[in-house]
mmCIF file of C-alpha atoms in Angstrom:
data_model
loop_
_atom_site.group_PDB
_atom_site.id
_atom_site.type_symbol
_atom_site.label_atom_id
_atom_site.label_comp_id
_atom_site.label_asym_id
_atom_site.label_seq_id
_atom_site.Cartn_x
_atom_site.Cartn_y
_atom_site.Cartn_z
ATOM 1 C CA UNK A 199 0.000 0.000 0.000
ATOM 2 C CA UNK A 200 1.326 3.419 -1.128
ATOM 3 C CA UNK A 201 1.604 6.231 1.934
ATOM 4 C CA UNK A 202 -1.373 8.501 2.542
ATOM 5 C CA UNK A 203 -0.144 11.481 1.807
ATOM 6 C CA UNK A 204 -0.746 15.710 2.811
ATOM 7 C CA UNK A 205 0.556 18.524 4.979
ATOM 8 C CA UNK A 206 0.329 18.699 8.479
ATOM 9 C CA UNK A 207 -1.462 15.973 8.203
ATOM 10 C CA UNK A 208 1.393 14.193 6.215
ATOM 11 C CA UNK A 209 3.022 13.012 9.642
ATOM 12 C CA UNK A 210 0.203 11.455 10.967
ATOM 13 C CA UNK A 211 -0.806 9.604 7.472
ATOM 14 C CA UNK A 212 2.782 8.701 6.712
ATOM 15 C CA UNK A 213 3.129 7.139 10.341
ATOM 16 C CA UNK A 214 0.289 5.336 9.294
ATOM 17 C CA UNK A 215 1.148 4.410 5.831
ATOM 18 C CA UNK A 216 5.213 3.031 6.752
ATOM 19 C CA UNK A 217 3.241 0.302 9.316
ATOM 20 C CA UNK A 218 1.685 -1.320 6.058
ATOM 21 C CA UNK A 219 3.220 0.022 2.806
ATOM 22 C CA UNK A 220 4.628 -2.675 0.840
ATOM 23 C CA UNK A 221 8.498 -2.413 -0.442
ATOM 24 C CA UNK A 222 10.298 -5.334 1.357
ATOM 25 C CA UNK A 223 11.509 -8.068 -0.178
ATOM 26 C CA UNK A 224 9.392 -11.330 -0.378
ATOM 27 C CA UNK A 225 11.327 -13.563 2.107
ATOM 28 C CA UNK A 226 10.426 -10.877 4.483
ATOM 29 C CA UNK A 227 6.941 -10.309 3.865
ATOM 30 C CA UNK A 228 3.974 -12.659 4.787
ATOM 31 C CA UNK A 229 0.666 -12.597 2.707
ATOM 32 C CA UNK A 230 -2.402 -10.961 4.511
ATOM 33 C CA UNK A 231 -5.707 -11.781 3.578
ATOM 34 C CA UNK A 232 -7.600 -9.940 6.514
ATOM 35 C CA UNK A 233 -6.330 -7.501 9.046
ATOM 36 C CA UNK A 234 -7.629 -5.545 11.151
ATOM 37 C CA UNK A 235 -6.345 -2.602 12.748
ATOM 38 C CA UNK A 236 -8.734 -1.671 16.428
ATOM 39 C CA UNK A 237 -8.334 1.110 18.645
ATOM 40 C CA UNK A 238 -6.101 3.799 16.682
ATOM 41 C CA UNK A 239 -5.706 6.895 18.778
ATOM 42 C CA UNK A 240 -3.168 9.775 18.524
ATOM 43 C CA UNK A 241 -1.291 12.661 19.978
ATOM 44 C CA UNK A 242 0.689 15.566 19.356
ATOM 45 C CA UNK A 243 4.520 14.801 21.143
ATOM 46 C CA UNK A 244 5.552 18.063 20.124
ATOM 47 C CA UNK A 245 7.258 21.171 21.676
ATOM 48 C CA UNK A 246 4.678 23.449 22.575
ATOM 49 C CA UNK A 247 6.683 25.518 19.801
ATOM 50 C CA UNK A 248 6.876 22.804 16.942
ATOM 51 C CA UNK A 249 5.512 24.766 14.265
ATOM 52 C CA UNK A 250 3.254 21.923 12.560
ATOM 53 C CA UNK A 251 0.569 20.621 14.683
ATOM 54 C CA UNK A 252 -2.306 18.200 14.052
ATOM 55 C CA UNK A 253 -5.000 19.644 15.188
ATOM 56 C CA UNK A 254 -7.570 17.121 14.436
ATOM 57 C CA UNK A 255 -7.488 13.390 13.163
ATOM 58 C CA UNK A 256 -10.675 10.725 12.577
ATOM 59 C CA UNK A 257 -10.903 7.465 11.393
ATOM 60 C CA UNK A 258 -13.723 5.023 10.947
ATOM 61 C CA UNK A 259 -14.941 2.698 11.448
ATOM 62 C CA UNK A 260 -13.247 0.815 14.582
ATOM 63 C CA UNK A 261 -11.807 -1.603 13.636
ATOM 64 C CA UNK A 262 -10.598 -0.262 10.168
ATOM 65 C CA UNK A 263 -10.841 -3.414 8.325
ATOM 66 C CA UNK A 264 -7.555 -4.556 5.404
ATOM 67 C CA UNK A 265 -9.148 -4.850 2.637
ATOM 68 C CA UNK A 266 -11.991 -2.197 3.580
ATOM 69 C CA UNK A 267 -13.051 0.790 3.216
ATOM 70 C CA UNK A 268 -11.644 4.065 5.285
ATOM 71 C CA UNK A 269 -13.047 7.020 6.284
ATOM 72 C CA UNK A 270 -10.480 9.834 7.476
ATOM 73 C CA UNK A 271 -10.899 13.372 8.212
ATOM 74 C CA UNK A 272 -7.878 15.545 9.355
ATOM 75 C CA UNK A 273 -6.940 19.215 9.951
ATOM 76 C CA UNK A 274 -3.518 20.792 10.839
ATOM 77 C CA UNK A 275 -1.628 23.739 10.602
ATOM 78 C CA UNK A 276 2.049 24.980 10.164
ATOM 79 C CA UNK A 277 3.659 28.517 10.973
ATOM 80 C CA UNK A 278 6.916 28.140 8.728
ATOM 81 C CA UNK A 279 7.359 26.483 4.990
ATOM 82 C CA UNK A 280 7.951 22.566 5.203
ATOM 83 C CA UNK A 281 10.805 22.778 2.562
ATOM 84 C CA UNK A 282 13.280 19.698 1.261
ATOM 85 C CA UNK A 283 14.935 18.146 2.954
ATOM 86 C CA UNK A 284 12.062 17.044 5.290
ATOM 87 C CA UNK A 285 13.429 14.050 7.786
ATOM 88 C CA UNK A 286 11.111 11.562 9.527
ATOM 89 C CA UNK A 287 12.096 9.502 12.233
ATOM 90 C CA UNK A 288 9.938 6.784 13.256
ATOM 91 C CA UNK A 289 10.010 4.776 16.651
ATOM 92 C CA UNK A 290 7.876 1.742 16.642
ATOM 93 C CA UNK A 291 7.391 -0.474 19.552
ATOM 94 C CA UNK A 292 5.320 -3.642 20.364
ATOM 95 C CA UNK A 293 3.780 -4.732 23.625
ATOM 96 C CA UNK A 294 5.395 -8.417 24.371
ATOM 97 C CA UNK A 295 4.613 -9.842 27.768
ATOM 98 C CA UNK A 296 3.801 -6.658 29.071
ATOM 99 C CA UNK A 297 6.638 -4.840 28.166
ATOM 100 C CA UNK A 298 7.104 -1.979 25.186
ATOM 101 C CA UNK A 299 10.246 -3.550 23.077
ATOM 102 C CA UNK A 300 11.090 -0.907 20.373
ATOM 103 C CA UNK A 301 11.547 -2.520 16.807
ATOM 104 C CA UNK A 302 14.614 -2.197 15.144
ATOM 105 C CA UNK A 303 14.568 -0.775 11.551
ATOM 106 C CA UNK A 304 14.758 -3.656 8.809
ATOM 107 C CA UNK A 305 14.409 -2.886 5.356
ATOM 108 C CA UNK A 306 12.968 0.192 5.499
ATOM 109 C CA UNK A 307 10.239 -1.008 8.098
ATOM 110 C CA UNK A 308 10.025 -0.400 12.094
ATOM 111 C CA UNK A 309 11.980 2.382 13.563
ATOM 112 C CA UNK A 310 13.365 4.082 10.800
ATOM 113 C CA UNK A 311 15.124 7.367 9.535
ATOM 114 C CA UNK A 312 13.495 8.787 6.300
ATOM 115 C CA UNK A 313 15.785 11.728 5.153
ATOM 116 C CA UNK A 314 13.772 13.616 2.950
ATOM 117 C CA UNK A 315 9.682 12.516 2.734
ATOM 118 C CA UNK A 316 10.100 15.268 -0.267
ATOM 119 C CA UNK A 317 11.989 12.550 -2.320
ATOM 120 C CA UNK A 318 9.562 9.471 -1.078
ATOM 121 C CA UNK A 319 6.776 12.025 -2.209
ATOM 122 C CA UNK A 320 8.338 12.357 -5.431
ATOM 123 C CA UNK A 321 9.010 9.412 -6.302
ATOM 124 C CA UNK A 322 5.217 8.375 -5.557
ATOM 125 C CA UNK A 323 3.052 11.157 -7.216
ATOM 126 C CA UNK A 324 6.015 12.505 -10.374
ATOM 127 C CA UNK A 325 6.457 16.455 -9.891
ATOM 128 C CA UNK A 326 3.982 17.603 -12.722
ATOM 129 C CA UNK A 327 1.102 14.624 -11.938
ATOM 130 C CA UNK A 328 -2.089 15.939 -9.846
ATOM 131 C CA UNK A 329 -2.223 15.216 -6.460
ATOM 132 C CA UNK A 330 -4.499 11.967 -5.643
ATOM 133 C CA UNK A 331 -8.038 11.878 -4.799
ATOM 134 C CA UNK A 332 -9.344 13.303 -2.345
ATOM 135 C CA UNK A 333 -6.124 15.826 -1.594
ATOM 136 C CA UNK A 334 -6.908 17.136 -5.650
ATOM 137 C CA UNK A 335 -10.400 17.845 -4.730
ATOM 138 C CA UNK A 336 -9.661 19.677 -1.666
ATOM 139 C CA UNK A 337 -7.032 21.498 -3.132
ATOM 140 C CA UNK A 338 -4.378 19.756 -1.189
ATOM 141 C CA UNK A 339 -0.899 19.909 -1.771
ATOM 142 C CA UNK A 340 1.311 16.093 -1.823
ATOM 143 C CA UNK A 341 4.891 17.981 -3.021
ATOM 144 C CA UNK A 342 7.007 19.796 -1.412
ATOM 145 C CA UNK A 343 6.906 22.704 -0.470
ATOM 146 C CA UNK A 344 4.499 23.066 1.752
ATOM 147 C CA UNK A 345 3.359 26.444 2.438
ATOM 148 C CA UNK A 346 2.509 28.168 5.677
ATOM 149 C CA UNK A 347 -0.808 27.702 6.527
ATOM 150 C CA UNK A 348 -3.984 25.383 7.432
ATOM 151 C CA UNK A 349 -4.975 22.483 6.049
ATOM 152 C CA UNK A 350 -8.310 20.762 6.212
ATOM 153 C CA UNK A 351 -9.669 17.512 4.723
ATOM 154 C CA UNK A 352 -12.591 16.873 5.045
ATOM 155 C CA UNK A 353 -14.482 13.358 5.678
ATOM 156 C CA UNK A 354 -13.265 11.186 2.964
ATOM 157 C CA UNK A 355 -13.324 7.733 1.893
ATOM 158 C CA UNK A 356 -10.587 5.732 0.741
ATOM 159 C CA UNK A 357 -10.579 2.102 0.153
ATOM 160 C CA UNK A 358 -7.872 0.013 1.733
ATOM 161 C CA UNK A 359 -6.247 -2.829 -0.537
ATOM 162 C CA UNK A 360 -4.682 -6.078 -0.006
ATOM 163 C CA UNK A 361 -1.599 -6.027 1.593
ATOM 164 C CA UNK A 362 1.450 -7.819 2.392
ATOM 165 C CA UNK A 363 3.091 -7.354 6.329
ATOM 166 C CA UNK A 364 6.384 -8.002 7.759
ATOM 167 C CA UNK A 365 7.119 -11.281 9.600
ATOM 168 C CA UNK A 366 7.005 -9.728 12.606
ATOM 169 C CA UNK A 367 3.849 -7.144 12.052
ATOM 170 C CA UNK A 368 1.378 -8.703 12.546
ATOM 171 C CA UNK A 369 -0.768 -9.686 15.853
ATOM 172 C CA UNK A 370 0.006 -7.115 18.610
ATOM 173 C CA UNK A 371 -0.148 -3.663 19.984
ATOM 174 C CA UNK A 372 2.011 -1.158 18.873
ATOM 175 C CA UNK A 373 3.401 2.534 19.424
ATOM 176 C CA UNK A 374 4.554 4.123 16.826
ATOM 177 C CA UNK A 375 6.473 7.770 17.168
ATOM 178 C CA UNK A 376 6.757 10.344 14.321
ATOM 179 C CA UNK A 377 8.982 13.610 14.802
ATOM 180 C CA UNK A 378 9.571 15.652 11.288
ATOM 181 C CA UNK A 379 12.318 17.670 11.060
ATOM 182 C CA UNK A 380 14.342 20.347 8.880
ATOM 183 C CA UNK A 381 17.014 22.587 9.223
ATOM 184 C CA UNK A 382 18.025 20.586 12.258
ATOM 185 C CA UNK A 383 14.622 21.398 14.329
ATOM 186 C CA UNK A 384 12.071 19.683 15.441
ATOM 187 C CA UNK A 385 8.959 20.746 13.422
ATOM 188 C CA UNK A 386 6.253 17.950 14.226
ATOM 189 C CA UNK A 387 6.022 14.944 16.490
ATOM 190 C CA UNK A 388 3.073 12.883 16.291
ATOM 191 C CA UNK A 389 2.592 9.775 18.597
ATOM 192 C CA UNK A 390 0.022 6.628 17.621
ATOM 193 C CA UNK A 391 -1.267 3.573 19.591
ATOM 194 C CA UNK A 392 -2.841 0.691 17.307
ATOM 195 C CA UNK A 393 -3.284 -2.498 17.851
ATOM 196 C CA UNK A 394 -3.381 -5.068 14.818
ATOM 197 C CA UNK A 395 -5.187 -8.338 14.324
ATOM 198 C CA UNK A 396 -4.672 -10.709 11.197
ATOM 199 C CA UNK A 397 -5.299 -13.775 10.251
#
């Protein structure tokens, strides 16, 4: 599954998108034919001075079924231009036997350091191309950069594919940890709690 993509928003979709995008080889992956992602919830980490904020985030139903259909609305805002090179640092950890055990970063999945989401943008949606449904609709931006401003989207549907998972992503609950960065601040941090059922 491609990453969601959009502004302020972007952290909070792209946290969401790394946990089941598809890009690692096959010997790592394991074929899904139902999952089910229950309880999502989410917070801003931030500085009380990080200039991007979430201000709002909904999904539905719960739980969001894989295949399925989604419904998200989101709103954010940012007080400076989100310009290249845009860094994302994920920490992802898993509840085993009571404990939170971060996951290391393996093939471009678990905790991970994305240098530039400009260039994973890029290479998703080609500089030129229109932005995706519903972000074209709304008027949305999906390349950098991103000006200073508010964002909205409204309630949307998108429809959730097939996917394939990592070995190890599967059955559990998880915390996953989003801080964007540029120019060597902290811009954004966005924390989410899931938990994920498959079969």
């Amino acid at each position: 599954m491609d990453k969601y993509l959009t502004v302020a928003v972007t952290v909070s979709l792209v946290v969401f998108a790394l946990i089941t995008q598809v890009n690692c080889s096959s010997s790592r992956m394991r074929k899904v034919t139902k999952a089910q992602i229950l309880g999502f919830d989410w917070e801003n980490c931030g500085q009380s001075d990080d200039p991007a904020v979430l201000k709002s985030l909904s999904l539905s139903p719960d739980p969001i079924n894989i295949p399925g259909d989604l419904t998200a609305s989101a709103s954010g805002s940012t007080s400076v231009e989100l310009e290249s090179p845009l860094a994302v640092s994920l920490t992802v950890k898993k509840e085993v036997a009571g404990f939170w055990v971060k996951v290391p970063c393996v093939e471009d999945f678990g905790s991970c350091n994305y240098k530039d989401i400009c260039d994973i943008l890029s290479q998703l949606i080609p500089p030129g191309q229109d932005c995706p449904e519903p972000l074209h609709t709304y008027g949305l931006p999906c390349h950098c950069p991103f000006k200073a401003g508010s964002y909205s989207l409204p309630q949307s549907d998108f429809s959730l594919p097939r996917v394939d998972l990592p070995y190890w992503l599967t059955n559990g609950k998880y915390q996953v940890q989003g801080v964007l960065g540029g120019g060597g601040k902290e811009l954004a941090c966005l924390k989410v709690e899931l938990a994920i059922q498959s079969d």
